[in-house]
């Protein structure tokens, strides 16, 4: 009888809070605080989240549920508002404890995976494989892998790769600046080679090669060069091919490659 009276009183508080009666919201929060605390206990294993923060976000969820609650549908207020409380707490846990902020659906699916793992261990006395875990949770193996990977905490680059190795992850990462330095060295070598290779060309061939491939200038099309030289585009193409052939021959034979700087 007392429990039923308490429920009636809480439901009356809900209606009063929705009417914005003075002090009704504060009384509502106080009345439902034990239930909010019961939900918060489900996250006691999450070390990254303080209980006080969970309770605060739970109250936010409670008030959000109050704003959307429709008493005319006949659903008890806590049955409706508890979903908003759990959602607010799950969001906080995801933001503070994981490398990726997961959706409510993903968090519920992770809970199913954990339940399936515990059930499998109880039944078989061993850890399940990914396929067995997926079957127990009613998901695909790829989906289980993606959810577990998203929940896995990040590791620092300075951490050792293994217990037996003194090497850290950062030692295996490529230095982008070193790669740039290598590319720059190759570029400089090619820049020095191009003038020597072009020494075998006559003035018109040199002009065509420089203009076509942007050596010291902006690249031009065959049609643009044909207007400048007063020749057809086909004739300009023939001059270009002849000049490149002579440069290849000078570089070391008919199969030699002209440095890439001339082809940019």
Coordinates of C-alpha atoms in Angstrom, one line a residue:
X1 CA 0.0 0.0 0.0
X2 CA 2.8 2.4 0.9
X3 CA 4.6 1.6 -2.3
X4 CA 1.5 2.3 -4.4
X5 CA 0.9 5.6 -2.5
X6 CA 4.5 6.6 -3.3
X7 CA 4.0 5.9 -7.0
X8 CA 0.8 8.0 -7.0
X9 CA 2.7 10.8 -5.3
X10 CA 5.5 10.7 -7.8
X11 CA 3.0 10.7 -10.7
X12 CA 1.3 13.7 -9.2
X13 CA 4.7 15.4 -9.0
X14 CA 5.3 14.7 -12.7
X15 CA 2.0 16.4 -13.6
X16 CA 2.9 19.3 -11.3
X17 CA 6.3 19.7 -12.8
X18 CA 4.9 19.7 -16.3
X19 CA 2.6 22.5 -15.2
X20 CA 5.7 24.4 -14.0
X21 CA 4.3 24.7 -10.4
X22 CA 6.8 26.3 -8.0
X23 CA 9.3 23.8 -6.6
X24 CA 7.7 20.9 -8.4
X25 CA 10.8 20.1 -10.5
X26 CA 13.1 20.1 -7.5
X27 CA 10.8 17.8 -5.6
X28 CA 10.5 15.5 -8.7
X29 CA 14.3 15.2 -9.0
X30 CA 14.6 14.4 -5.3
X31 CA 11.9 11.8 -5.5
X32 CA 13.5 10.0 -8.4
X33 CA 17.1 10.4 -7.3
X34 CA 17.2 6.8 -5.9
X35 CA 16.1 5.4 -9.2
X36 CA 18.6 7.5 -11.1
X37 CA 21.3 6.2 -8.7
X38 CA 20.2 2.6 -9.4
X39 CA 20.9 3.2 -13.1
X40 CA 24.2 4.8 -12.3
X41 CA 25.4 1.7 -10.5
X42 CA 25.3 -0.2 -13.8
X43 CA 28.4 1.9 -14.8
X44 CA 30.4 1.5 -11.6
X45 CA 33.0 -0.6 -13.5
X46 CA 33.8 2.4 -15.7
X47 CA 36.8 4.1 -13.9
X48 CA 37.0 7.1 -16.3
X49 CA 33.6 8.4 -15.2
X50 CA 32.9 9.8 -11.7
X51 CA 29.6 8.8 -10.0
X52 CA 28.7 12.4 -9.4
X53 CA 29.0 13.2 -13.2
X54 CA 26.8 10.2 -13.9
X55 CA 24.2 11.4 -11.5
X56 CA 24.2 14.9 -13.0
X57 CA 23.8 13.6 -16.5
X58 CA 21.1 11.2 -15.3
X59 CA 19.1 14.1 -13.9
X60 CA 19.5 15.9 -17.2
X61 CA 18.0 12.8 -18.9
X62 CA 15.2 12.7 -16.3
X63 CA 14.2 16.3 -17.1
X64 CA 14.5 15.6 -20.8
X65 CA 12.1 12.7 -20.4
X66 CA 9.8 15.0 -18.4
X67 CA 9.5 17.4 -21.3
X68 CA 8.5 14.6 -23.7
X69 CA 6.3 12.6 -21.4
X70 CA 2.6 12.2 -22.3
X71 CA 0.6 10.9 -19.3
X72 CA -2.5 10.4 -21.5
X73 CA -0.8 7.3 -23.1
X74 CA -0.9 5.5 -19.8
X75 CA 2.8 4.7 -19.5
X76 CA 4.3 5.1 -16.0
X77 CA 6.6 8.0 -16.0
X78 CA 9.7 6.1 -14.8
X79 CA 9.2 3.4 -17.4
X80 CA 9.5 6.2 -20.0
X81 CA 12.0 8.5 -18.4
X82 CA 14.5 5.7 -17.5
X83 CA 15.3 5.3 -21.2
X84 CA 16.4 9.0 -21.3
X85 CA 18.4 8.6 -18.1
X86 CA 20.3 5.6 -19.5
X87 CA 20.8 7.4 -22.8
X88 CA 22.4 10.4 -21.0
X89 CA 24.7 8.2 -18.9
X90 CA 25.7 6.1 -21.9
X91 CA 26.6 9.2 -23.8
X92 CA 28.8 10.4 -21.0
X93 CA 30.5 7.1 -20.6
X94 CA 31.2 6.9 -24.3
X95 CA 32.7 10.4 -24.4
X96 CA 35.0 10.0 -21.4
X97 CA 36.1 6.3 -21.6
X98 CA 36.4 5.5 -25.3
X99 CA 38.5 6.7 -28.2
X100 CA 35.4 7.0 -30.3
X101 CA 32.0 8.4 -29.2
X102 CA 29.6 5.6 -29.9
X103 CA 25.9 5.9 -30.5
X104 CA 23.2 4.6 -28.1
X105 CA 22.6 1.7 -30.5
X106 CA 26.3 0.8 -30.6
X107 CA 26.5 0.9 -26.8
X108 CA 23.5 -1.4 -26.5
X109 CA 25.1 -3.8 -29.0
X110 CA 28.3 -3.8 -27.0
X111 CA 26.3 -4.7 -23.9
X112 CA 24.8 -7.6 -25.9
X113 CA 28.3 -8.7 -26.8
X114 CA 29.5 -8.6 -23.2
X115 CA 26.4 -10.6 -22.1
X116 CA 27.1 -13.2 -24.9
X117 CA 30.7 -13.5 -23.8
X118 CA 29.8 -14.1 -20.2
X119 CA 27.1 -16.7 -21.1
X120 CA 29.6 -18.5 -23.4
X121 CA 32.3 -18.6 -20.7
X122 CA 29.8 -20.0 -18.2
X123 CA 28.7 -22.7 -20.6
X124 CA 32.0 -23.7 -22.2
X125 CA 34.7 -22.6 -19.6
X126 CA 36.7 -20.8 -22.2
X127 CA 36.9 -17.6 -24.2
X128 CA 34.7 -17.5 -27.3
X129 CA 36.1 -16.9 -30.8
X130 CA 34.8 -13.9 -32.8
X131 CA 32.4 -16.1 -34.8
X132 CA 31.1 -17.7 -31.6
X133 CA 30.7 -14.3 -30.0
X134 CA 28.9 -13.0 -33.0
X135 CA 26.5 -16.0 -33.0
X136 CA 25.7 -15.5 -29.4
X137 CA 25.0 -11.8 -29.8
X138 CA 23.1 -12.3 -33.1
X139 CA 25.4 -10.1 -35.1
X140 CA 27.9 -10.6 -38.0
X141 CA 31.5 -11.3 -37.2
X142 CA 32.6 -8.1 -39.0
X143 CA 30.2 -6.0 -36.9
X144 CA 31.5 -7.5 -33.7
X145 CA 35.1 -6.8 -34.7
X146 CA 34.2 -3.2 -35.5
X147 CA 32.4 -2.6 -32.2
X148 CA 35.2 -4.2 -30.1
X149 CA 37.8 -2.1 -32.0
X150 CA 35.8 1.1 -31.4
X151 CA 35.6 0.4 -27.7
X152 CA 39.3 -0.5 -27.4
X153 CA 41.2 2.2 -25.5
X154 CA 43.9 4.1 -27.4
X155 CA 47.6 3.4 -26.8
X156 CA 50.3 6.0 -26.6
X157 CA 53.0 6.1 -29.2
X158 CA 55.6 5.9 -26.5
X159 CA 54.3 2.5 -25.2
X160 CA 56.4 -0.6 -25.9
X161 CA 55.2 -2.8 -28.8
X162 CA 55.5 -5.9 -26.5
X163 CA 56.7 -6.8 -23.1
X164 CA 59.8 -8.4 -24.5
X165 CA 60.8 -5.5 -26.8
X166 CA 62.1 -2.2 -25.8
X167 CA 60.9 -0.6 -29.1
X168 CA 57.9 1.7 -29.0
X169 CA 55.2 2.3 -31.6
X170 CA 56.7 5.7 -32.6
X171 CA 59.9 4.0 -33.8
X172 CA 58.0 2.2 -36.5
X173 CA 56.3 5.3 -37.9
X174 CA 57.8 6.9 -41.0
X175 CA 59.1 10.4 -40.8
X176 CA 57.2 12.4 -43.5
X177 CA 60.0 15.0 -43.5
X178 CA 62.6 12.4 -44.3
X179 CA 60.6 11.3 -47.3
X180 CA 60.3 15.0 -48.4
X181 CA 64.0 15.3 -48.1
X182 CA 64.6 12.3 -50.3
X183 CA 62.2 13.5 -52.9
X184 CA 63.9 16.9 -52.9
X185 CA 67.3 15.3 -53.4
X186 CA 66.0 13.3 -56.4
X187 CA 64.4 16.5 -57.8
X188 CA 67.6 18.4 -57.5
X189 CA 69.6 15.7 -59.3
X190 CA 67.0 15.7 -62.1
X191 CA 67.1 19.5 -62.4
X192 CA 70.8 19.4 -62.8
X193 CA 70.6 16.7 -65.5
X194 CA 67.9 18.3 -67.7
X195 CA 70.0 21.2 -69.0
X196 CA 72.8 18.8 -70.0
X197 CA 70.3 16.6 -71.9
X198 CA 68.7 19.6 -73.6
X199 CA 72.1 20.8 -74.8
X200 CA 71.7 18.5 -77.8
X201 CA 68.6 20.2 -79.0
X202 CA 68.2 23.1 -81.4
X203 CA 66.5 26.3 -80.4
X204 CA 63.0 25.3 -81.6
X205 CA 63.2 21.8 -80.1
X206 CA 64.3 23.3 -76.8
X207 CA 61.5 25.8 -76.8
X208 CA 58.9 23.1 -77.5
X209 CA 60.2 20.8 -74.7
X210 CA 60.4 23.7 -72.2
X211 CA 56.9 24.9 -73.1
X212 CA 55.3 21.5 -73.2
X213 CA 56.6 20.3 -69.9
X214 CA 56.8 23.5 -67.9
X215 CA 60.6 23.6 -67.5
X216 CA 61.0 27.0 -66.0
X217 CA 57.6 28.1 -67.3
X218 CA 53.9 27.2 -67.3
X219 CA 53.1 24.1 -69.4
X220 CA 51.4 24.8 -72.7
X221 CA 49.2 22.6 -74.9
X222 CA 50.1 21.6 -78.5
X223 CA 47.4 24.0 -79.8
X224 CA 48.8 26.9 -77.7
X225 CA 52.3 26.2 -79.0
X226 CA 51.1 25.9 -82.6
X227 CA 49.8 29.5 -82.4
X228 CA 53.1 30.8 -80.9
X229 CA 55.3 29.0 -83.5
X230 CA 52.9 29.4 -86.5
X231 CA 52.8 25.7 -87.0
X232 CA 50.2 23.0 -86.9
X233 CA 49.6 21.2 -83.7
X234 CA 50.6 17.9 -85.4
X235 CA 53.9 19.5 -86.5
X236 CA 54.6 20.7 -82.9
X237 CA 53.9 17.1 -81.7
X238 CA 56.4 15.7 -84.2
X239 CA 59.1 18.2 -83.0
X240 CA 58.4 17.3 -79.4
X241 CA 58.8 13.5 -80.1
X242 CA 62.0 14.1 -82.0
X243 CA 63.4 16.2 -79.2
X244 CA 62.5 13.6 -76.6
X245 CA 64.1 10.9 -78.7
X246 CA 67.4 12.8 -78.9
X247 CA 67.3 13.4 -75.2
X248 CA 66.8 9.7 -74.5
X249 CA 69.6 8.8 -76.8
X250 CA 71.9 11.3 -75.0
X251 CA 70.8 9.9 -71.6
X252 CA 72.0 6.4 -72.5
X253 CA 70.2 4.9 -75.4
X254 CA 66.8 4.6 -77.1
X255 CA 65.2 3.0 -74.0
X256 CA 66.6 5.5 -71.5
X257 CA 64.1 7.5 -69.5
X258 CA 64.2 11.3 -69.6
X259 CA 64.3 12.7 -66.0
X260 CA 60.8 13.1 -64.5
X261 CA 61.2 16.8 -64.0
X262 CA 60.9 17.3 -67.7
X263 CA 57.7 15.4 -67.8
X264 CA 55.9 17.3 -65.1

